Short mmCIF file of C-alpha atoms in Angstrom, two decimals:
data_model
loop_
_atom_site.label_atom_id
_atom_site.label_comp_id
_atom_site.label_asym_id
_atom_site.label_seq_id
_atom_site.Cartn_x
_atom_site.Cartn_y
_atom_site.Cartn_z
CA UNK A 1148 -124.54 -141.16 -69.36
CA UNK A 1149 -121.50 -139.10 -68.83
CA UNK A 1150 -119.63 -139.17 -66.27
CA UNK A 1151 -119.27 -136.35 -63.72
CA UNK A 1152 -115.59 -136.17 -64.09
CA UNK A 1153 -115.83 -136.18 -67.58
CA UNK A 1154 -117.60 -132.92 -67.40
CA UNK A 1155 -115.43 -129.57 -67.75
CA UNK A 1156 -117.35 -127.72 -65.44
CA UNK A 1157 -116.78 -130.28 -62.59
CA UNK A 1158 -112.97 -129.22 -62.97
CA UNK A 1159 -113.74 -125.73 -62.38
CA UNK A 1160 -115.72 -126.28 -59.59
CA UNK A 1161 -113.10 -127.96 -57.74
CA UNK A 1162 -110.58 -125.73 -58.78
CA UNK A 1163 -112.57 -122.90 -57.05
CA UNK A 1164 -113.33 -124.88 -53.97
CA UNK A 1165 -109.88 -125.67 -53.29
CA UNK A 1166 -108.23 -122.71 -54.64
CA UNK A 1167 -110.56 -119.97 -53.04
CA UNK A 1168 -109.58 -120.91 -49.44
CA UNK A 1169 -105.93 -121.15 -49.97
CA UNK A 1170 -105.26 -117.71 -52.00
CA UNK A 1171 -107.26 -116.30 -48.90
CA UNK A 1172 -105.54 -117.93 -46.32
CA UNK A 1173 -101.80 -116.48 -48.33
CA UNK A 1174 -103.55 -112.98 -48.73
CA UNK A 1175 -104.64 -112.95 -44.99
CA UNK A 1176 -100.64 -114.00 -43.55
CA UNK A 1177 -99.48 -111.26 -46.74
CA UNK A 1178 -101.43 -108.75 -45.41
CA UNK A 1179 -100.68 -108.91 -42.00
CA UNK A 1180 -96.56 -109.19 -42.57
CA UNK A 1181 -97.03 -105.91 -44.53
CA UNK A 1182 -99.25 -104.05 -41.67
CA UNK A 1183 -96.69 -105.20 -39.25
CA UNK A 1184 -93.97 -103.05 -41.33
CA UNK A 1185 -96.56 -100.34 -42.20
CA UNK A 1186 -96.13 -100.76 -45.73
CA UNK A 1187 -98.82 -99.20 -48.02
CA UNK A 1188 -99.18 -102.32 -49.89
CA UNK A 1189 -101.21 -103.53 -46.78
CA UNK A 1190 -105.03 -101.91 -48.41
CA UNK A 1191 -104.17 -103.13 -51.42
CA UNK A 1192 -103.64 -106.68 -50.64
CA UNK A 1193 -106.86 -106.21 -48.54
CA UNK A 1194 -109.19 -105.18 -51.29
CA UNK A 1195 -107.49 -108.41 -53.52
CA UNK A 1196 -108.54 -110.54 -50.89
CA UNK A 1197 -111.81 -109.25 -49.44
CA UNK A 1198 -113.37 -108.18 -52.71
CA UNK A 1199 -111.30 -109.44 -56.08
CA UNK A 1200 -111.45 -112.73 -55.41
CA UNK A 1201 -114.27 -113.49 -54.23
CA UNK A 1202 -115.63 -111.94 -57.01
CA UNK A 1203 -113.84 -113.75 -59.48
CA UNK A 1204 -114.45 -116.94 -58.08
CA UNK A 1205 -118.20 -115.94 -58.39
CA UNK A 1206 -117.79 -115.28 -61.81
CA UNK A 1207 -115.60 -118.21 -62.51
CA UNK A 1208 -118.32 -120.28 -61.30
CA UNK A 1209 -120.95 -118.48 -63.27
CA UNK A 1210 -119.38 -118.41 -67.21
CA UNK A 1211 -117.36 -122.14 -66.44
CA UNK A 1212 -119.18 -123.95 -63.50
CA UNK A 1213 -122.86 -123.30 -64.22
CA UNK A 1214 -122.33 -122.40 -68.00
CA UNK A 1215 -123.81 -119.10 -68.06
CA UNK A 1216 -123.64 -117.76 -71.20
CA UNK A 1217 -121.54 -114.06 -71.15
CA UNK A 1218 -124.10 -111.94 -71.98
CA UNK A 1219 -126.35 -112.82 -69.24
CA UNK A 1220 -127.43 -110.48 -67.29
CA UNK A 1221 -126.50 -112.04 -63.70
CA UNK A 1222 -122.78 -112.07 -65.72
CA UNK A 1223 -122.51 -108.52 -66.51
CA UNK A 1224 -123.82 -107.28 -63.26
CA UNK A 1225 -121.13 -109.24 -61.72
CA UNK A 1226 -118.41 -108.83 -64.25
CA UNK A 1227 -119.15 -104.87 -64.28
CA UNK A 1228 -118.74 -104.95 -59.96
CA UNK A 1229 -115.55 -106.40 -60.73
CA UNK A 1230 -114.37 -104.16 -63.19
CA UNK A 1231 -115.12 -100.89 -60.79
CA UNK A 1232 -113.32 -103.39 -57.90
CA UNK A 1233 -110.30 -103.83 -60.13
CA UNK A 1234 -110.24 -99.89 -60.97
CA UNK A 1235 -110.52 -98.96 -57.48
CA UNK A 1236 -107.95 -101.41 -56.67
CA UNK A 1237 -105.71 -100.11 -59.62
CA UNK A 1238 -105.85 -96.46 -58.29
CA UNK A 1239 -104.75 -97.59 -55.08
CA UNK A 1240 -101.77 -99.55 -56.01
CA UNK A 1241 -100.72 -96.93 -57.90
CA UNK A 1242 -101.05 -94.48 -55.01
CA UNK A 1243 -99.01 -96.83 -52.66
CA UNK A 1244 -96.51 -97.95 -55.02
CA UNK A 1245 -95.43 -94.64 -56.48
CA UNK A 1246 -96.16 -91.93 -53.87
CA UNK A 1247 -96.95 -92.86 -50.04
CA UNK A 1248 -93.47 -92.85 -48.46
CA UNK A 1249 -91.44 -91.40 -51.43
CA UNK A 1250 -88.24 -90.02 -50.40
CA UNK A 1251 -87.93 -86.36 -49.47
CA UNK A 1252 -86.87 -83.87 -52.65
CA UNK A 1253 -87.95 -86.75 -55.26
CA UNK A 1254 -89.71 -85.80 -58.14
CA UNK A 1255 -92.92 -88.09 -56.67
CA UNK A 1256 -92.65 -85.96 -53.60
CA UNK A 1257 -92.51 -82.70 -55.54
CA UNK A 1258 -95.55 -84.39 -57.52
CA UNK A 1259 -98.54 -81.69 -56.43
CA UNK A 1260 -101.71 -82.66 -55.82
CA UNK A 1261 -103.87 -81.66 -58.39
CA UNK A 1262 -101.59 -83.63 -60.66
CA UNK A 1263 -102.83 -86.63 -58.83
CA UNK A 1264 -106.42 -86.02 -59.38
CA UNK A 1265 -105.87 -85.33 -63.14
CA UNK A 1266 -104.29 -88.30 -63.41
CA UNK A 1267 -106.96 -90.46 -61.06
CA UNK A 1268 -109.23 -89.00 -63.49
CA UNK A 1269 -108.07 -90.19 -66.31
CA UNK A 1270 -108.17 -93.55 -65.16
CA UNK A 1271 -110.83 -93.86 -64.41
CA UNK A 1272 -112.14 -92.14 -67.26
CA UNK A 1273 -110.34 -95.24 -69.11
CA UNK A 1274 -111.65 -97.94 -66.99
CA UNK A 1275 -115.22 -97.28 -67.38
CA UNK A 1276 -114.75 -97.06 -71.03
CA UNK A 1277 -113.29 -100.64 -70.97
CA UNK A 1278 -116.13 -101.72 -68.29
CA UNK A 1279 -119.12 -100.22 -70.48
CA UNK A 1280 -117.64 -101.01 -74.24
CA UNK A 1281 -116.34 -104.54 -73.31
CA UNK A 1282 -119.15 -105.97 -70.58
CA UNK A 1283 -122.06 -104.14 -71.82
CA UNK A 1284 -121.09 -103.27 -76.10
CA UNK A 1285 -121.79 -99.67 -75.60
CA UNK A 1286 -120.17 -97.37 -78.14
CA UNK A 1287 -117.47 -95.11 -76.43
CA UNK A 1288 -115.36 -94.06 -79.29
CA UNK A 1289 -117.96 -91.57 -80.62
CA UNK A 1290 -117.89 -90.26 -76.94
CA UNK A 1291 -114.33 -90.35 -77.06
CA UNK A 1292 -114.08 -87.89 -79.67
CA UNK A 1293 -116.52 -85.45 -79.10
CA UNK A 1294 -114.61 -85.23 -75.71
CA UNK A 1295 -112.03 -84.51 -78.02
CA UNK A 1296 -113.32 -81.56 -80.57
CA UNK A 1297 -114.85 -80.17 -77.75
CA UNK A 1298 -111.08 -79.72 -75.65
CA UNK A 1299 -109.71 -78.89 -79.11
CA UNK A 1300 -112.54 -76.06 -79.28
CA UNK A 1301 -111.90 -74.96 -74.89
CA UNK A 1302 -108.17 -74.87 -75.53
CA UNK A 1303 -108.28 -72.74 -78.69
CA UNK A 1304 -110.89 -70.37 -76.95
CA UNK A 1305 -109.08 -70.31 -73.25
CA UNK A 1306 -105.38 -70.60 -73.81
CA UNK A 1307 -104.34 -67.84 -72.49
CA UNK A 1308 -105.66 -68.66 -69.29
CA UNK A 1309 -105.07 -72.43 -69.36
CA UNK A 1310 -101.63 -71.41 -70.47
CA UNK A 1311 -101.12 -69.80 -67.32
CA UNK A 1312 -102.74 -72.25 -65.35
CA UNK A 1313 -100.39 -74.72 -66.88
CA UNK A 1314 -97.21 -72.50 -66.57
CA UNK A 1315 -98.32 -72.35 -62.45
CA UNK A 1316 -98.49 -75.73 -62.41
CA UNK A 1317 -95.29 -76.18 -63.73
CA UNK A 1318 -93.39 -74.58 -60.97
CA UNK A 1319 -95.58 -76.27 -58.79
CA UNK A 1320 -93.77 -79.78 -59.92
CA UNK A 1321 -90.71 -77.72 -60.00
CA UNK A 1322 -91.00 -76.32 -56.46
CA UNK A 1323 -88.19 -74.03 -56.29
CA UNK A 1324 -90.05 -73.00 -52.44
CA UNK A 1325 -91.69 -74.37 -49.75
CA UNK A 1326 -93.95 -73.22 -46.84
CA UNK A 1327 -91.79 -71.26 -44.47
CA UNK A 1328 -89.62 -70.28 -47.15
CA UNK A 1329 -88.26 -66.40 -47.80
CA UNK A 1330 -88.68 -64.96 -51.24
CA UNK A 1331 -87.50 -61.98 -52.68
CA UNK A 1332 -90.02 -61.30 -55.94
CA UNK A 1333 -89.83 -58.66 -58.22
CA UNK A 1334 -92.97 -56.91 -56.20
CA UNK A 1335 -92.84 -58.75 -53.27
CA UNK A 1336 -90.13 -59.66 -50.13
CA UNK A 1337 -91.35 -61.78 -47.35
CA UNK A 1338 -92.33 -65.66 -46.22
CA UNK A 1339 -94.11 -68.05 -48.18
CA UNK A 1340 -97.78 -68.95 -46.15
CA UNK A 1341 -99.52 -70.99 -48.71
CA UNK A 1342 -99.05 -72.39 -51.93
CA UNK A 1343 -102.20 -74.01 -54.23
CA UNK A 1344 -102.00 -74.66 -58.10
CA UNK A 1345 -103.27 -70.90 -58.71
CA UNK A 1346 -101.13 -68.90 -56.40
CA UNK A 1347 -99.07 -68.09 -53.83
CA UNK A 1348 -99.69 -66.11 -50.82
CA UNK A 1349 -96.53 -64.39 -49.29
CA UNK A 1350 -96.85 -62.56 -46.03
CA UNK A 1351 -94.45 -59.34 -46.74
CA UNK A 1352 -94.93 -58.34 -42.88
CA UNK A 1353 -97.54 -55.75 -43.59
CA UNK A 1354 -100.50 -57.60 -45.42
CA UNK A 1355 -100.69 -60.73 -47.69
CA UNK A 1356 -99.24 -60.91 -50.97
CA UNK A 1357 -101.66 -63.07 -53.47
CA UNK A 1358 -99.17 -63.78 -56.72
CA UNK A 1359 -100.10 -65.75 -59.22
CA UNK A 1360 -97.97 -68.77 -60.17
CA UNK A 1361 -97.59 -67.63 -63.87
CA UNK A 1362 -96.36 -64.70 -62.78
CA UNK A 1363 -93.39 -66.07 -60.44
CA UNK A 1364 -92.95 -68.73 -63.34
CA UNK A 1365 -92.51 -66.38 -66.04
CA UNK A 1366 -90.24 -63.51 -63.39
CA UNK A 1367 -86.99 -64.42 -61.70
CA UNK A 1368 -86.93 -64.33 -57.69
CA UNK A 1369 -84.58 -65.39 -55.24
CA UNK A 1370 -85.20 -68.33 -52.75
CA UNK A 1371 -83.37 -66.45 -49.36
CA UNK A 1372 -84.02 -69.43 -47.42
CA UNK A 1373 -81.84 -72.11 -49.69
CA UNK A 1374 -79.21 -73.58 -49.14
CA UNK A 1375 -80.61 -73.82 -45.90
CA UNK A 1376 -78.62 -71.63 -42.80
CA UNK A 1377 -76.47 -70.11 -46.08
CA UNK A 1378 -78.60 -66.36 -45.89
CA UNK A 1379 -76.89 -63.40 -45.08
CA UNK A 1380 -77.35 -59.90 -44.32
CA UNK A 1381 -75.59 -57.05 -46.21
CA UNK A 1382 -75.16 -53.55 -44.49
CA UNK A 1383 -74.13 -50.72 -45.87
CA UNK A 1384 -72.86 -47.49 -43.74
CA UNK A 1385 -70.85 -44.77 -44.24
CA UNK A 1386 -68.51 -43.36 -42.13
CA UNK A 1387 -65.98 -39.58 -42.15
CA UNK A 1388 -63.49 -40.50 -45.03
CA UNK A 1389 -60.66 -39.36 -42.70
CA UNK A 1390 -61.39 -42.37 -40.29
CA UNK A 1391 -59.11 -44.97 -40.63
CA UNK A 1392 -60.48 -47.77 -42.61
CA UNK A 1393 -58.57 -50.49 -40.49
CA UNK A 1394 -60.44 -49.24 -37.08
CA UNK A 1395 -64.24 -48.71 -38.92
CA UNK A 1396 -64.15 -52.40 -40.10
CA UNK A 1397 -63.08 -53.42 -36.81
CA UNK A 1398 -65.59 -51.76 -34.95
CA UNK A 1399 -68.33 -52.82 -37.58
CA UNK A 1400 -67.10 -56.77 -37.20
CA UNK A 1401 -67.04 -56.49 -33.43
CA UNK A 1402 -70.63 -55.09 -32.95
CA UNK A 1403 -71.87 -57.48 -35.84
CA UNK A 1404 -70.43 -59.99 -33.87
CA UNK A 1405 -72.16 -59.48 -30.61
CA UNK A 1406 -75.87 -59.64 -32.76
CA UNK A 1407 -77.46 -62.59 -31.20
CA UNK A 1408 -79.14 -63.44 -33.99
CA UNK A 1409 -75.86 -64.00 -36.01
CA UNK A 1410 -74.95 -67.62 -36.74
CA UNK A 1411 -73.64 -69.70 -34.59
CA UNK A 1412 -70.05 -70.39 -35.77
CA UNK A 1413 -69.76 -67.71 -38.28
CA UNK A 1414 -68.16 -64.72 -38.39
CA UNK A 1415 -68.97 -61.31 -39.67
CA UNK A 1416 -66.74 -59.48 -42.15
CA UNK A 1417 -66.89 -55.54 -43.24
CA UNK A 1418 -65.17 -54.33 -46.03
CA UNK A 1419 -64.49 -51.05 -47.67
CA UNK A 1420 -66.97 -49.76 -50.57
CA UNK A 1421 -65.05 -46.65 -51.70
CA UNK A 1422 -66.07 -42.78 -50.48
CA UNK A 1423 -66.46 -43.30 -46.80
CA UNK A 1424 -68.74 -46.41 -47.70
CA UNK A 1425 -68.23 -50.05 -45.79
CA UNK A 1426 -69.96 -53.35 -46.66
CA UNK A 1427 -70.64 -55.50 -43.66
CA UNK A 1428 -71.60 -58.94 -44.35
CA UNK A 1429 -73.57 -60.67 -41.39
CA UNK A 1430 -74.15 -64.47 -41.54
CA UNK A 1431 -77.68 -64.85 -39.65
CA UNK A 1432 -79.62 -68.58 -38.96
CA UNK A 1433 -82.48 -67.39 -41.13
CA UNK A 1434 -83.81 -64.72 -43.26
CA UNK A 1435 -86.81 -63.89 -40.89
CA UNK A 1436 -83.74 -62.45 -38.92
CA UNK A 1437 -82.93 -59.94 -41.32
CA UNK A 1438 -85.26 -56.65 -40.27
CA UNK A 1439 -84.34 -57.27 -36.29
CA UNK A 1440 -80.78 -57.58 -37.44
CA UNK A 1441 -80.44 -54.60 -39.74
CA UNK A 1442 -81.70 -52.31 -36.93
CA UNK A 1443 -80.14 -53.63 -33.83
CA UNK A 1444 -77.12 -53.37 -35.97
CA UNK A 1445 -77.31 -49.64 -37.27
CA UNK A 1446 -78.81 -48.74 -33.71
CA UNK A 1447 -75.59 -50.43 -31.65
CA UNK A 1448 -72.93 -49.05 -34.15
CA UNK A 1449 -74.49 -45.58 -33.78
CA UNK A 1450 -73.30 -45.55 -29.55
CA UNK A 1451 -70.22 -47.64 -31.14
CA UNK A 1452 -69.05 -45.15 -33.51
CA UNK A 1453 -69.26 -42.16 -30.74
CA UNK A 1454 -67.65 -44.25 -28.44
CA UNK A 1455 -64.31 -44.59 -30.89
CA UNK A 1456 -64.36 -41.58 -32.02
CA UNK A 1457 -65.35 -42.42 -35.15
CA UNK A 1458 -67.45 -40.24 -37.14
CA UNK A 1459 -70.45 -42.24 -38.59
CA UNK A 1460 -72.45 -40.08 -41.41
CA UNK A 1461 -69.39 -37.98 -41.12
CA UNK A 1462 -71.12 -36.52 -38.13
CA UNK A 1463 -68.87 -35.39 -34.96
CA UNK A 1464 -70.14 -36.70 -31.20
CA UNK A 1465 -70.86 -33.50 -29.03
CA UNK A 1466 -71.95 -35.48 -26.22
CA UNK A 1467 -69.28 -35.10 -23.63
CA UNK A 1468 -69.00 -31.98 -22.99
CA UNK A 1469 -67.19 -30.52 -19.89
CA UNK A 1470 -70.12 -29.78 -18.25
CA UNK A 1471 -72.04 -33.10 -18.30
CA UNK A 1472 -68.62 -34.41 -17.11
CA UNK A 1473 -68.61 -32.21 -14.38
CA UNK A 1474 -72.64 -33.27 -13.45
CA UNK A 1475 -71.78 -37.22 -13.96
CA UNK A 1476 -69.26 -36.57 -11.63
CA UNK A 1477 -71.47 -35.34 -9.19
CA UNK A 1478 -73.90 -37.90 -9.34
CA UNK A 1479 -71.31 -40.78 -8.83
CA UNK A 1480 -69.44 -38.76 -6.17
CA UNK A 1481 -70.87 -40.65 -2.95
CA UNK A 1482 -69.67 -44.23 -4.78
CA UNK A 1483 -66.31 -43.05 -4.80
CA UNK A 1484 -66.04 -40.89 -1.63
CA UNK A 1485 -64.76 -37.78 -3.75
CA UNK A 1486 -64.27 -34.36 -2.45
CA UNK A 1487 -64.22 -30.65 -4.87
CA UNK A 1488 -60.44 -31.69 -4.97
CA UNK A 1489 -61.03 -35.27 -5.96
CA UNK A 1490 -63.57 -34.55 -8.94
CA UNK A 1491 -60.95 -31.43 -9.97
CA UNK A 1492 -57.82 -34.50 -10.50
CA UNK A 1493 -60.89 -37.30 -12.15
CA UNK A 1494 -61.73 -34.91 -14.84
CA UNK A 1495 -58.83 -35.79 -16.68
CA UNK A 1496 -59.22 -39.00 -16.69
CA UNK A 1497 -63.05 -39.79 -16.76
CA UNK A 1498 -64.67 -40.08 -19.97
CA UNK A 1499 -68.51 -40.20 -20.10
CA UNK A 1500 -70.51 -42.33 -23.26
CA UNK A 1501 -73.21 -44.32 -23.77
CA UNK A 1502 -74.72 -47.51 -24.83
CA UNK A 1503 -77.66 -48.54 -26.68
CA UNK A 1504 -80.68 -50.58 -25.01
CA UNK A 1505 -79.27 -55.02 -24.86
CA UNK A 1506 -75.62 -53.85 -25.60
CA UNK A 1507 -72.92 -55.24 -24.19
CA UNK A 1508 -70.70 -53.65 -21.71
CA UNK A 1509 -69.06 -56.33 -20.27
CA UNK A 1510 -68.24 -59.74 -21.00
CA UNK A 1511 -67.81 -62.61 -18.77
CA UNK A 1512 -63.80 -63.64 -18.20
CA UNK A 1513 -63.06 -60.13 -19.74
CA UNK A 1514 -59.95 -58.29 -17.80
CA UNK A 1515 -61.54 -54.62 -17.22
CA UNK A 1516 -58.90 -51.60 -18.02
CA UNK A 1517 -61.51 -49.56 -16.47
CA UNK A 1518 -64.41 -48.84 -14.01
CA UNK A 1519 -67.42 -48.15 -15.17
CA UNK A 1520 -69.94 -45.89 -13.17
CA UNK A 1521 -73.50 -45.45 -14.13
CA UNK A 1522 -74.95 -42.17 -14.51
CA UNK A 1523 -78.39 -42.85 -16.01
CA UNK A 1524 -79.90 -46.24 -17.54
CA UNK A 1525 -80.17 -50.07 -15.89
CA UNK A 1526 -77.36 -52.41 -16.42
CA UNK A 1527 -78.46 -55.76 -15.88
CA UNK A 1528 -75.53 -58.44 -14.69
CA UNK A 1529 -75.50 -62.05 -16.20
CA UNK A 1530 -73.23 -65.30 -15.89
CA UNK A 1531 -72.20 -67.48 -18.42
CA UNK A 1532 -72.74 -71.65 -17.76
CA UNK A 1533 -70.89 -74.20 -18.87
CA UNK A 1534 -72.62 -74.99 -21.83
CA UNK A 1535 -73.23 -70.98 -23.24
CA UNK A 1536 -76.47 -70.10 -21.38
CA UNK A 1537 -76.79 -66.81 -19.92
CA UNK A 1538 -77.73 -66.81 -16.66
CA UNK A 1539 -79.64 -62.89 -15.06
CA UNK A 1540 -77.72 -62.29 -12.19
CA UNK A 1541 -78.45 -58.40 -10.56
CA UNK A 1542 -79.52 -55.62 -12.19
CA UNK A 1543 -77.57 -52.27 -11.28
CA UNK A 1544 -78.93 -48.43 -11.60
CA UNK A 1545 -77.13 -44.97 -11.20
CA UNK A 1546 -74.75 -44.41 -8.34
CA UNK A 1547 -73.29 -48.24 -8.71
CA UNK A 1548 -70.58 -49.44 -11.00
CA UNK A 1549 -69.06 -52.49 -12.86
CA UNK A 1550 -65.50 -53.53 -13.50
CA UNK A 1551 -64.18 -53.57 -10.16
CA UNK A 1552 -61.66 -56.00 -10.99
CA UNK A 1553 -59.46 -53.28 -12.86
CA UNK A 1554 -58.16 -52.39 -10.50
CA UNK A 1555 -56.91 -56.18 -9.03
CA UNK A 1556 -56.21 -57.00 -13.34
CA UNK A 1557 -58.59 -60.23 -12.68
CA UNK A 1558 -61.12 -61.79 -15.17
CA UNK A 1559 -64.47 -60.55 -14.31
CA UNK A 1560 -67.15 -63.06 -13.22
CA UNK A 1561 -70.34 -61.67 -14.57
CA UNK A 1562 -70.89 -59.72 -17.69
CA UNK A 1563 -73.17 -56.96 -18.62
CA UNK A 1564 -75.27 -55.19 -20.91
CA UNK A 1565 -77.66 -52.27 -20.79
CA UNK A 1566 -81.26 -52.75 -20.50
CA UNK A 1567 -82.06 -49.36 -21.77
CA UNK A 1568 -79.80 -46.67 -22.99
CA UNK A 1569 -77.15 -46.18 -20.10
CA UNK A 1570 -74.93 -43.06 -19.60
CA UNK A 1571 -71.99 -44.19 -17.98
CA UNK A 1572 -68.60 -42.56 -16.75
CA UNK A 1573 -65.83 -44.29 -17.35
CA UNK A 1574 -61.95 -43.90 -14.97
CA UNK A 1575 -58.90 -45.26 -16.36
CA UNK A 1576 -57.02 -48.01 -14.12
CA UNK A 1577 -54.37 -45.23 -13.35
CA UNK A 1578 -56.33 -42.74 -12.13
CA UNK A 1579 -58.43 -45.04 -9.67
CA UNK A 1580 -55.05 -46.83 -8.42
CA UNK A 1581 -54.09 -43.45 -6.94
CA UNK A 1582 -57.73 -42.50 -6.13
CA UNK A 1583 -57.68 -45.94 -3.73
CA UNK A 1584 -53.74 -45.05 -2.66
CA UNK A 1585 -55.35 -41.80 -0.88
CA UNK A 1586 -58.75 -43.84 0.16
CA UNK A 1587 -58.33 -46.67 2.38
CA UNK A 1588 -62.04 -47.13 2.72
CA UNK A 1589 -62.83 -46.69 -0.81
CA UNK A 1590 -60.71 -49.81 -1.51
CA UNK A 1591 -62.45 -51.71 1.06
CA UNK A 1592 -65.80 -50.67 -0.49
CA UNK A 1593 -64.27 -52.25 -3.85
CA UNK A 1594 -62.82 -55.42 -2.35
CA UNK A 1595 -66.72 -56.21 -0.57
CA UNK A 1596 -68.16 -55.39 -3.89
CA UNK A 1597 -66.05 -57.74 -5.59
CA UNK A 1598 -66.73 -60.44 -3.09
CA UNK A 1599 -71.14 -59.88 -3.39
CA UNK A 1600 -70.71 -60.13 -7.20
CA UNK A 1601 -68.70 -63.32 -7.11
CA UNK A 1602 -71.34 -64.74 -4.34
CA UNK A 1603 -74.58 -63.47 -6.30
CA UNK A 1604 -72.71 -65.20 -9.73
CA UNK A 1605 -72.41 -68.62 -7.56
CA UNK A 1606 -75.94 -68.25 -6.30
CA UNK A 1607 -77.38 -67.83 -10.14
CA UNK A 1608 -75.56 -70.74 -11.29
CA UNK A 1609 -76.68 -72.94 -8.65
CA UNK A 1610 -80.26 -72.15 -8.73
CA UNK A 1611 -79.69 -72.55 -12.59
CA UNK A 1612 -78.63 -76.40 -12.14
CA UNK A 1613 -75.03 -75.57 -13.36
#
């Protein structure tokens, strides 16, 4: 009689029995190290240990232990579970290894989706060929190339199509944009909302734009949204070709500049374009900027223009005449205690303009030349904090002024810009100095106004926190 440990499948028994507890008692500590750092090696260690094994060492003990002959039933049932274990666990692995936590801008970021399940197909495609043709002798090449004339036959019939599906796909695995991003397409201008493996919808502002990924990947277009915080604005105006070229591009830079959606940091330049034509170049943060921009812009240098004397469109300003002089006057005359004899000696040396609705009038730490008097329109005060918030202070209506501090040549404490268009009279320092000289109480008047601004500025930045 043979002995027992003479017998090969004693050997494989033990092996089993002892070597079944300790690869699961390793898998078990593995698997746990790798939750603790949240790697997504973690499931597939899991499956190994819950599933793989076990099921080897069943079939170990089946086709070596027991002596089962391979074509058993009980063997193929258990050898084909295995297979579809090992598949799943292949498609997994490959998922964790190569694209859970893959760096930004990589090509297995930029990898879409449907790439993914093509390839997830195909493996497992591949792996039930093996399970079926290896575990259970069925004939899969025949299959195999049926599959084959028949995708021969669906390409020649369909490539036109597929060849545009293909060409979208393309610049998917390319992806030259991103949700969020601005694009400016041959028939389209606006931000990207969606993109799938057939097309991409662009919202222009005024409906959706459905375009077709062939399409953008056969047309050139222009990312406005990369390199990111790079976009910016180009305006063109055009101004009376006898105005001096040195003072337009000023004027242009120094309205551009107060745009709050410009850039932080940057700084506007304007150029001249030939024939009474300047180029103004406006950094902005992003391209969604760009409408708001363009028309607070042409809006703000159309009240800047009139205000320098400047003729934009070549067009003169008519808006000061003598008589609306004479009514602004009038209305501001009980701020300033005049007299007929007082508003006779101002006239020379008022001016009346305007501003456009959120201008700027004044500017915090600014040293006023002149006093400004409000005819028609709300000016609303603000302070500056230490770290650049603004801070709403007052607002002010006709009858009341701003720059009071011309006349003592001291920074002012709050600034101010118009909350609708404001009409406003302006008096040069000189002629209020000798207005004050003659009016005792007028300077009085000033000097208490001076003092409430400061206070109310104190006030705003202490209920602000600063």
């Amino acid at each position: 009689m043979t002995p027992v440990v003479d017998s090969s499948w004693f050997y494989w028994a033990v092996g089993v029995a002892i070597g079944l507890p300790i690869c699961l008692v390793a898998l078990t500590e593995l698997r746990v190290a790798l939750t603790r750092r949240s790697s997504g090696l973690a499931r597939p260690v899991g499956m190994i240990r819950n599933y793989v094994l076990p099921l080897a060492a069943l079939l170990l003990l089946l086709v070596k232990a027991t002596e089962v002959p391979a074509q058993a039933t009980p063997v193929r049932i258990v050898s084909t579970v295995l297979g579809f274990v090992v598949l799943v666990l292949v498609l997994s692995g490959l998922n964790a290894t190569f694209f859970q936590g893959a760096p930004e801008g990589s090509w297995r970021n930029r990898l879409p989706s449907i790439f993914l399940d093509v390839a997830r197909f195909v493996v497992i495609a591949v792996g039930l060929a093996i399970i079926f043709s290896y575990i259970w002798g069925a004939n899969v090449g025949g299959l195999f190339t049926a599959l084959g004339i028949t995708s021969i036959v669906l390409g020649l019939t369909l490539q036109n199509s597929v060849g545009q599906i293909i060409s979208g796909l393309l610049l998917l695995f390319e992806q030259p944009f991103r949700i969020g991003d601005w694009v400016d397409t041959p028939s389209a201008r606006g931000r990207v909302v969606e993109v799938n493996w057939r097309a991409t919808h662009i919202d222009t502002g005024s409906g959706l734009q459905i375009m077709p990924n062939s399409v953008l990947a056969a047309a050139s277009f222009t990312n406005l949204s990369r390199p990111t915080g790079e976009h910016t604005l180009s305006v063109t105006t055009e101004f009376g070709e006898t105005d001096p070229p040195d003072d337009v591009c000023r004027l242009l830079e120094r309205v551009a500049a107060d745009l709050p959606q410009l850039r932080p940091g940057a700084v506007p330049t304007s150029a001249v374009a030939g024939a009474g034509e300047y180029q103004t170049s406006i950094p902005l943060r992003s391209p969604a900027d760009a409408a708001l921009a363009k028309t607070t812009f042409l809006r703000w240098i159309w009240y800047a223009a009139r205000r320098s004397g400047l003729r934009l469109g070549g067009v003169e300003d008519d808006f000061a005449t003598p008589e609306r002089v004479e009514r602004s006057l009038r209305i501001v005359a009980p701020t300033l205690r005049l007299n007929d004899s007082d508003r006779e000696t101002l006239l020379a040396g008022a001016r009346l303009t305007r501003y456009g609705a959120d201008e700027t009038i004044q500017s915090p730490g600014q040293i006023p030349t002149r006093m400004t008097f409000i005819v028609n329109g709300r000016v609303r005060l603000v302070a500056k904090r230490v770290d650049g918030a603004v801070v709403p202070v007052r607002t002010v209506d006709a009858g009341d002024f701003i720059g009071s501090t011309a006349l003592t040549r001291e920074p002012v404490t709050s600034g101010a810009y118009a909350v609708d268009e404001v009409t406003v009279l302006q008096v040069d320092r000189e002629h209020m100095e000798q207005l004050v000289l003659r009016k005792p109480l007028l300077l009085q008047d000033i000097g208490r106004t001076i003092e409430e601004r400061d206070d109310d500025v104190r006030r705003a930045l202490a209920a602000a926190g600063d």
